[in-house]
Amino acid sequence: MTTALDLDLVRTHFPAFDNAAPAFFENAGGSFPCRQTVDALTRYYTETKVQPYAAYAESATAGELMDASQRRWAEALGVATAEVSFGPSTSQNTYVIADAFGQKLGPAAEVVVTNQDHEANTGAVRRMAERVGATVKEWRIDPSTGLLDPAALDDLLTDRTRLVCFPHCSNIVGQENDVAAITEAAHAAGARVICDGVSFAPHGLPDIGALGADLYLFSLYKVYSVHQGLMVAQNGVLDELPNQGHYFNAEYPDKRLTPAGPDHAQIASAGAVLDYIETSFAEHGGTGDLATACRTMATRWQDHETVLLEPVLEFLAQSPSVRLLGPASTDQPTGHRCPTVAFSPVEQEPESVAQQLVDLGIMTSHGTFYADRVLQGLDIDPARGVVRVSWVHYTSPADIEKLLAALDDVLG
Ligand SMILES: Cc1ncc(COP(=O)(O)O)c(C=O)c1O
């Protein structure tokens, strides 16, 4: 298992690896923060923890740091600065967006949601639709593969469709969806899209401008950064949605979907992970701007993840003791098979399998991971749940060998 990623160098940027080498396999729940993130938070709390945007030096610096985070993220994601905003979490951000649509849609509207989503991306939209009397249509996964068929979406879209909500990648099935194609189909029907990028962004920051999704959300705490949700709102969608913030802030696009007061320290520190990516890009011989660094490192990360993923998929796919969920091969037409690997033990209880893996030094867990509808769609009882192992680019071949040995021990 060799890859073009210099893992020793990569790991120097993560304090979690300073004194130990944990076999951490719950990255889909939240990643380790990089050193740049930790340092930025410490600096903010020790040097500039004051109300930002006033004239005195500490306050002006605090405000500049917050603005810089927003600017840098926009550059990284291929969108305009005012199209980026930060909220407490993706669940909270989706809730606000759903409410905004609810003030605009009525009984004639149709919304399409999937059963491949984490509940955060459709629960609030489903409730909103019920409240306003709109029709909810569910784009369902294939019950054996867990994948979404684009042809099935075409059958659901009509000239009354106003909104399509879907994941860039499911946190159970692990397969990237073709966001650009789905968005194009929704736009052709006259609908807006909300794309949940939470399970995809840790595996490579996307060019959201190019993907075209009107609203694209992800959680920074899964992207080596702070505990905030980042939202991109583009293509003029904000002009169509009623302001959700204070009335006197309506003219600021980045305040229209953020009714909560901003978390100054976390927003100021949110951009530090981009310094990590730039540094790592340079350490791998790269030159170019931030967007180039993000795209290039995304490819390197994904290549590395794929090399590590293949033996695990192979092991689980041939094991009679489990049902592997999601694609068993990394070669998929819609993009990256992310290393978020869920499986359903045939005879043993998922809770017991997870506990045995933990006892063998594998940091993992079991449950529904708030993807109850995905499990139901795969004919798995949410009360039983599944076991999930997930990793990212800083995971090492040694971690994978440890995982495979533990799986062999527990599953036989
Ligand atoms: C795929 C996916 N979407 C949305 C969310 C919700 O994100 P947050 O915890 O920021 O609300 C999660 C959280 O685990 C997730 O995995």
Coordinates of C-alpha atoms and ligand atoms in Angstrom, one line a residue:
M1 CA 0.0 0.0 0.0
T2 CA 2.1 2.9 -1.2
T3 CA 0.7 6.3 -2.3
A4 CA 2.0 9.6 -3.5
L5 CA 1.0 11.3 -0.3
D6 CA 3.9 12.0 2.1
L7 CA 2.1 10.7 5.2
D8 CA 4.9 11.5 7.6
L9 CA 4.7 15.1 6.5
V10 CA 0.9 15.2 6.5
R11 CA 0.8 13.9 10.1
T12 CA 3.1 16.5 11.4
H13 CA 0.2 18.9 10.8
F14 CA -2.1 17.1 13.2
P15 CA -1.5 17.3 16.9
A16 CA -3.5 14.1 17.4
F17 CA -0.5 12.2 16.1
D18 CA 2.1 13.9 18.2
N19 CA 2.3 11.4 21.0
A20 CA 0.4 8.4 19.7
A21 CA -0.9 6.9 16.5
P22 CA -4.5 6.1 17.2
A23 CA -6.3 3.9 14.7
F24 CA -9.1 6.4 14.3
F25 CA -12.0 5.2 12.2
E26 CA -14.8 7.5 13.1
N27 CA -13.7 10.4 10.9
A28 CA -17.1 10.7 9.3
G29 CA -18.3 11.7 12.7
G30 CA -15.7 14.4 13.0
S31 CA -12.0 14.7 11.9
F32 CA -9.0 15.6 13.9
P33 CA -8.3 19.3 13.6
C34 CA -5.0 20.4 12.0
R35 CA -2.4 22.2 14.0
Q36 CA -3.2 25.5 12.1
T37 CA -6.8 25.3 13.4
V38 CA -5.7 24.7 17.0
D39 CA -3.1 27.5 16.9
A40 CA -5.6 30.0 15.3
L41 CA -8.2 29.3 18.0
T42 CA -5.6 29.7 20.7
R43 CA -4.3 32.9 19.2
Y44 CA -7.8 34.3 18.9
Y45 CA -8.8 33.5 22.4
T46 CA -5.5 34.8 23.9
E47 CA -5.0 37.9 21.7
T48 CA -8.2 39.1 20.2
K49 CA -11.1 37.8 22.2
V50 CA -13.1 41.0 22.0
Q51 CA -16.1 42.2 20.2
P52 CA -14.8 42.5 16.6
Y53 CA -15.0 45.4 14.0
A54 CA -14.4 48.3 16.4
A55 CA -11.5 50.8 15.9
Y56 CA -9.2 49.5 18.7
A57 CA -6.4 47.2 17.4
E58 CA -7.5 43.9 19.0
S59 CA -11.0 44.4 17.7
A60 CA -10.0 45.5 14.2
T61 CA -7.7 42.4 14.0
A62 CA -10.5 40.1 15.2
G63 CA -12.8 41.5 12.4
E64 CA -10.1 41.2 9.8
L65 CA -9.5 37.6 10.8
M66 CA -13.2 36.8 10.4
D67 CA -13.3 38.5 7.0
A68 CA -10.2 36.7 5.9
S69 CA -11.7 33.4 6.7
Q70 CA -14.7 34.1 4.6
R71 CA -12.6 35.5 1.7
R72 CA -10.2 32.5 1.8
W73 CA -13.0 30.0 1.9
A74 CA -14.7 31.7 -1.1
E75 CA -11.4 31.4 -3.0
A76 CA -11.0 27.8 -2.1
L77 CA -14.6 26.9 -3.1
G78 CA -14.7 28.9 -6.4
V79 CA -17.5 31.3 -5.3
A80 CA -17.8 35.0 -4.4
T81 CA -17.0 36.1 -0.8
A82 CA -20.6 37.2 -0.1
E83 CA -21.9 33.8 -1.1
V84 CA -20.1 32.2 1.9
S85 CA -21.6 32.2 5.4
F86 CA -21.0 30.4 8.6
G87 CA -23.6 29.1 11.1
P88 CA -23.5 26.9 14.2
S89 CA -23.9 23.6 12.3
T90 CA -25.2 22.1 9.0
S91 CA -28.3 20.9 10.8
Q92 CA -29.0 24.4 12.0
N93 CA -28.2 25.9 8.6
T94 CA -30.5 23.6 6.8
Y95 CA -33.3 24.3 9.3
V96 CA -33.0 28.1 8.5
I97 CA -32.9 27.4 4.8
A98 CA -36.0 25.2 5.0
D99 CA -37.8 27.9 6.9
A100 CA -36.9 30.4 4.3
F101 CA -38.3 28.2 1.5
G102 CA -41.4 27.6 3.7
Q103 CA -42.2 31.4 3.6
K104 CA -42.2 31.3 -0.2
L105 CA -43.7 27.9 -1.2
G106 CA -47.3 27.0 -1.1
P107 CA -49.6 24.0 -1.7
A108 CA -48.9 24.0 -5.5
A109 CA -45.2 23.4 -4.9
E110 CA -43.4 20.0 -5.1
V111 CA -40.2 19.3 -3.4
V112 CA -37.9 16.3 -4.0
V113 CA -35.9 14.7 -1.2
T114 CA -34.0 11.5 -1.1
N115 CA -33.8 8.6 1.4
Q116 CA -30.1 8.6 0.9
D117 CA -29.6 11.7 3.0
H118 CA -28.5 12.3 6.6
E119 CA -31.7 13.5 8.4
A120 CA -30.2 17.0 8.6
N121 CA -30.6 17.5 4.9
T122 CA -34.2 16.6 4.5
G123 CA -36.0 16.5 7.9
A124 CA -36.6 20.2 8.1
V125 CA -37.5 20.4 4.5
R126 CA -40.0 17.5 4.9
R127 CA -41.6 19.3 7.9
M128 CA -41.7 22.6 6.1
A129 CA -43.4 21.0 3.1
E130 CA -46.0 19.4 5.4
R131 CA -46.6 22.8 7.0
V132 CA -47.3 24.7 3.8
G133 CA -49.1 21.8 2.1
A134 CA -46.5 21.2 -0.6
T135 CA -46.1 17.8 -2.1
V136 CA -43.0 15.8 -1.0
K137 CA -41.6 13.3 -3.5
E138 CA -39.0 10.9 -2.4
W139 CA -36.1 9.9 -4.7
R140 CA -35.4 6.5 -3.4
I141 CA -32.2 4.5 -3.3
D142 CA -31.9 1.1 -4.9
P143 CA -32.6 -1.2 -2.0
S144 CA -29.6 -3.5 -2.7
T145 CA -26.9 -1.0 -3.8
G146 CA -28.0 2.1 -1.9
L147 CA -27.4 4.2 -4.9
L148 CA -29.6 6.9 -6.5
D149 CA -30.5 6.4 -10.1
P150 CA -30.5 9.7 -12.0
A151 CA -33.2 8.4 -14.4
A152 CA -35.6 8.0 -11.4
L153 CA -35.1 11.7 -10.6
D154 CA -36.2 12.7 -14.1
D155 CA -39.5 10.8 -13.4
L156 CA -40.0 12.9 -10.3
L157 CA -39.3 16.4 -11.7
T158 CA -42.3 18.4 -13.0
D159 CA -42.9 22.0 -13.8
R160 CA -44.1 22.4 -10.2
T161 CA -40.9 21.2 -8.6
R162 CA -39.4 24.0 -6.6
L163 CA -36.7 22.3 -4.6
V164 CA -34.5 19.2 -4.9
C165 CA -32.5 18.1 -1.8
F166 CA -29.8 15.5 -2.1
P167 CA -26.4 14.5 -0.7
H168 CA -23.1 14.9 -2.4
C169 CA -22.2 11.6 -0.7
S170 CA -24.2 9.6 1.8
N171 CA -22.6 9.0 5.2
I172 CA -23.6 5.3 5.0
V173 CA -23.3 4.4 1.3
G174 CA -20.1 6.4 0.8
Q175 CA -20.5 7.0 -2.9
E176 CA -20.1 10.5 -4.5
N177 CA -23.2 11.6 -6.5
D178 CA -22.9 13.6 -9.7
V179 CA -23.8 16.9 -8.2
A180 CA -23.4 18.9 -11.5
A181 CA -25.7 16.5 -13.4
I182 CA -28.3 16.4 -10.7
T183 CA -28.2 20.2 -10.4
E184 CA -28.5 20.6 -14.1
A185 CA -31.6 18.4 -14.2
A186 CA -33.2 20.2 -11.3
H187 CA -32.5 23.6 -12.9
A188 CA -33.9 22.5 -16.2
A189 CA -37.2 21.8 -14.3
G190 CA -37.0 25.3 -12.8
A191 CA -36.1 24.0 -9.3
R192 CA -33.4 25.1 -6.8
V193 CA -31.2 22.5 -5.1
I194 CA -29.8 22.1 -1.6
C195 CA -26.8 19.8 -1.6
D196 CA -25.4 18.3 1.6
G197 CA -21.6 18.1 1.1
V198 CA -20.8 17.1 4.7
S199 CA -19.7 13.5 3.9
F200 CA -17.8 14.6 0.8
A201 CA -15.9 17.7 1.7
P202 CA -13.4 15.9 4.0
H203 CA -12.2 13.9 1.0
G204 CA -11.4 17.0 -1.1
L205 CA -12.8 20.5 -1.1
P206 CA -15.0 20.9 -4.1
D207 CA -15.2 23.6 -6.7
I208 CA -18.7 24.6 -5.7
G209 CA -18.9 27.3 -8.4
A210 CA -18.4 24.6 -11.0
L211 CA -20.8 22.1 -9.4
G212 CA -23.5 24.8 -9.6
A213 CA -25.6 23.8 -6.5
D214 CA -27.6 26.8 -5.4
L215 CA -27.1 25.9 -1.7
Y216 CA -24.2 23.7 -0.7
L217 CA -23.5 23.0 2.9
F218 CA -20.8 21.2 4.9
S219 CA -19.5 21.0 8.4
L220 CA -16.1 22.4 9.1
Y221 CA -15.4 20.1 12.1
K222 CA -15.3 17.2 9.7
V223 CA -12.8 19.1 7.5
Y224 CA -9.9 19.5 10.0
S225 CA -11.3 22.8 11.2
V226 CA -13.7 24.4 13.8
H227 CA -17.2 23.3 14.9
Q228 CA -19.1 25.4 12.4
G229 CA -21.3 24.8 9.4
L230 CA -20.3 26.5 6.2
M231 CA -23.0 27.4 3.6
V232 CA -22.6 28.6 0.0
A233 CA -25.6 30.3 -1.5
Q234 CA -25.1 31.1 -5.2
N235 CA -27.0 31.7 -8.5
G236 CA -29.0 34.5 -6.9
V237 CA -30.9 32.2 -4.7
L238 CA -30.7 34.6 -1.8
D239 CA -32.6 37.2 -3.8
E240 CA -35.5 34.8 -3.9
L241 CA -35.6 33.8 -0.3
P242 CA -36.9 36.0 2.5
N243 CA -34.3 37.3 4.9
Q244 CA -33.9 35.2 8.0
G245 CA -31.7 37.6 9.9
H246 CA -32.3 41.0 11.6
Y247 CA -34.3 43.3 9.3
F248 CA -31.5 45.9 9.3
N249 CA -29.0 43.4 8.0
A250 CA -31.1 42.3 5.0
E251 CA -28.8 44.1 2.6
Y252 CA -25.8 41.9 3.6
P253 CA -26.2 38.6 1.7
D254 CA -24.0 36.7 4.1
K255 CA -26.3 37.6 7.0
R256 CA -29.6 36.6 5.4
L257 CA -29.4 33.0 6.4
T258 CA -27.7 33.4 9.8
P259 CA -30.1 34.5 12.5
A260 CA -27.7 33.3 15.2
G261 CA -25.0 35.7 16.4
P262 CA -21.7 34.7 14.8
D263 CA -19.1 32.6 16.8
H264 CA -16.3 35.1 16.3
A265 CA -13.4 32.9 17.4
Q266 CA -14.5 29.9 15.3
I267 CA -15.2 32.0 12.2
A268 CA -11.8 33.8 12.6
S269 CA -10.1 30.4 12.9
A270 CA -12.1 28.7 10.2
G271 CA -9.7 29.6 7.4
A272 CA -6.6 28.2 9.1
V273 CA -7.2 24.7 7.6
L274 CA -6.7 26.3 4.2
D275 CA -3.2 27.3 5.3
Y276 CA -2.6 23.6 6.1
I277 CA -3.7 22.6 2.6
E278 CA -1.5 25.3 1.0
T279 CA 1.5 24.3 3.1
S280 CA 0.9 20.6 2.3
F281 CA 0.5 21.4 -1.4
A282 CA 3.9 23.2 -1.3
E283 CA 5.5 20.3 0.6
H284 CA 4.3 18.0 -2.2
G285 CA 6.1 20.3 -4.7
G286 CA 3.0 22.2 -5.8
T287 CA 2.8 25.8 -6.9
G288 CA -0.3 27.9 -7.6
D289 CA -3.2 29.6 -6.0
L290 CA -5.4 28.4 -3.2
A291 CA -8.0 26.9 -5.5
T292 CA -5.3 24.9 -7.3
A293 CA -3.9 23.8 -4.0
C294 CA -7.3 22.5 -2.9
R295 CA -8.1 20.7 -6.2
T296 CA -4.6 19.2 -6.4
M297 CA -4.6 18.0 -2.8
A298 CA -8.1 16.6 -3.2
T299 CA -6.8 14.4 -6.0
R300 CA -3.9 13.3 -3.9
W301 CA -6.1 12.6 -0.9
Q302 CA -8.6 10.6 -2.9
D303 CA -5.9 8.5 -4.6
H304 CA -4.5 7.7 -1.2
E305 CA -7.9 6.9 0.3
T306 CA -8.7 4.6 -2.7
V307 CA -5.5 2.6 -2.2
L308 CA -6.4 2.1 1.4
L309 CA -10.0 1.4 0.6
E310 CA -9.6 -1.5 -1.8
P311 CA -8.4 -4.2 0.6
V312 CA -11.1 -3.3 3.1
L313 CA -13.9 -3.5 0.5
E314 CA -12.5 -6.7 -0.8
F315 CA -12.4 -8.2 2.7
L316 CA -15.9 -7.1 3.6
A317 CA -17.4 -8.0 0.2
Q318 CA -16.2 -11.6 0.5
S319 CA -17.0 -12.1 4.2
P320 CA -20.1 -14.3 4.7
S321 CA -20.5 -12.7 8.2
V322 CA -21.5 -9.2 6.9
R323 CA -23.5 -7.4 4.3
L324 CA -21.3 -4.6 3.0
L325 CA -23.3 -1.4 2.3
G326 CA -22.6 0.7 -0.7
P327 CA -20.3 -0.1 -3.7
A328 CA -17.8 -2.9 -3.2
S329 CA -15.5 -1.4 -5.9
T330 CA -13.8 2.0 -6.0
D331 CA -14.3 2.2 -9.7
Q332 CA -17.7 4.1 -10.0
P333 CA -19.0 6.2 -12.8
T334 CA -20.3 9.1 -10.5
G335 CA -16.9 9.8 -8.8
H336 CA -15.1 9.0 -5.6
R337 CA -16.0 6.0 -3.5
C338 CA -15.4 7.7 -0.2
P339 CA -13.8 5.6 2.6
T340 CA -17.0 5.7 4.7
V341 CA -17.7 2.0 5.0
A342 CA -20.8 0.7 6.7
F343 CA -21.7 -3.0 7.1
S344 CA -24.4 -5.0 8.7
P345 CA -23.3 -8.1 10.6
V346 CA -25.4 -11.1 9.7
E347 CA -25.5 -12.8 13.0
Q348 CA -23.6 -10.8 15.6
E349 CA -25.2 -7.5 16.9
P350 CA -23.6 -4.4 15.4
E351 CA -23.1 -3.0 18.9
S352 CA -21.1 -6.1 19.9
V353 CA -19.0 -6.0 16.7
A354 CA -18.2 -2.3 17.3
Q355 CA -17.3 -3.1 21.0
Q356 CA -15.0 -5.9 20.0
L357 CA -13.3 -3.7 17.4
V358 CA -12.9 -1.0 20.0
D359 CA -11.3 -3.6 22.4
L360 CA -8.8 -4.4 19.7
G361 CA -7.8 -0.7 19.4
I362 CA -10.0 0.4 16.5
M363 CA -11.8 3.7 17.2
T364 CA -15.2 3.0 15.7
S365 CA -18.8 2.9 16.6
H366 CA -22.3 1.6 15.6
G367 CA -25.8 3.0 15.1
T368 CA -27.8 4.8 12.4
F369 CA -25.5 7.9 12.2
Y370 CA -28.8 9.9 11.8
A371 CA -29.3 8.1 8.4
D372 CA -32.3 6.1 9.6
R373 CA -34.0 6.5 6.3
V374 CA -31.0 5.2 4.4
L375 CA -31.0 2.1 6.6
Q376 CA -34.8 1.6 6.1
G377 CA -34.2 2.0 2.3
L378 CA -31.6 -0.8 2.5
D379 CA -34.0 -3.0 4.5
I380 CA -32.0 -2.7 7.7
D381 CA -33.6 -2.2 11.1
P382 CA -32.5 1.2 12.4
A383 CA -32.9 -0.2 15.9
R384 CA -30.1 -2.6 15.2
G385 CA -28.1 -0.1 13.2
V386 CA -24.8 -0.8 11.4
V387 CA -21.1 -0.7 12.1
R388 CA -19.2 2.1 10.3
V389 CA -15.5 2.6 9.7
S390 CA -14.5 5.8 8.0
W391 CA -11.2 7.4 7.3
V392 CA -9.5 10.3 5.5
H393 CA -6.2 11.3 3.9
Y394 CA -4.2 11.2 7.2
T395 CA -5.0 7.5 7.7
S396 CA -2.0 5.3 7.3
P397 CA -1.5 1.8 5.7
A398 CA -0.6 0.6 9.2
D399 CA -4.0 1.8 10.4
I400 CA -5.6 -0.2 7.6
E401 CA -3.6 -3.3 8.4
K402 CA -4.6 -3.0 12.0
L403 CA -8.3 -2.7 10.9
L404 CA -8.1 -5.7 8.6
A405 CA -6.5 -7.8 11.4
A406 CA -9.2 -6.7 13.8
L407 CA -12.0 -7.4 11.3
D408 CA -10.6 -10.8 10.7
D409 CA -10.5 -11.5 14.4
V410 CA -14.1 -10.3 15.1
L411 CA -15.8 -11.5 11.9
G412 CA -13.8 -14.7 11.3
Ligands
LIG1 C1 -23.9 13.6 5.8 C2 -24.2 14.6 7.0 N1 -25.0 15.6 6.7 C3 -25.3 16.5 7.7 C4 -24.8 16.3 9.0 C5 -25.1 17.3 10.0 O1 -24.0 18.1 10.3 P1 -23.9 19.0 11.7 O2 -23.4 18.1 12.7 O3 -22.9 20.1 11.3 O4 -25.3 19.5 12.0 C6 -23.9 15.3 9.3 C7 -23.4 15.1 10.6 O5 -22.9 14.0 11.0 C8 -23.6 14.3 8.2 O6 -22.9 13.3 8.4

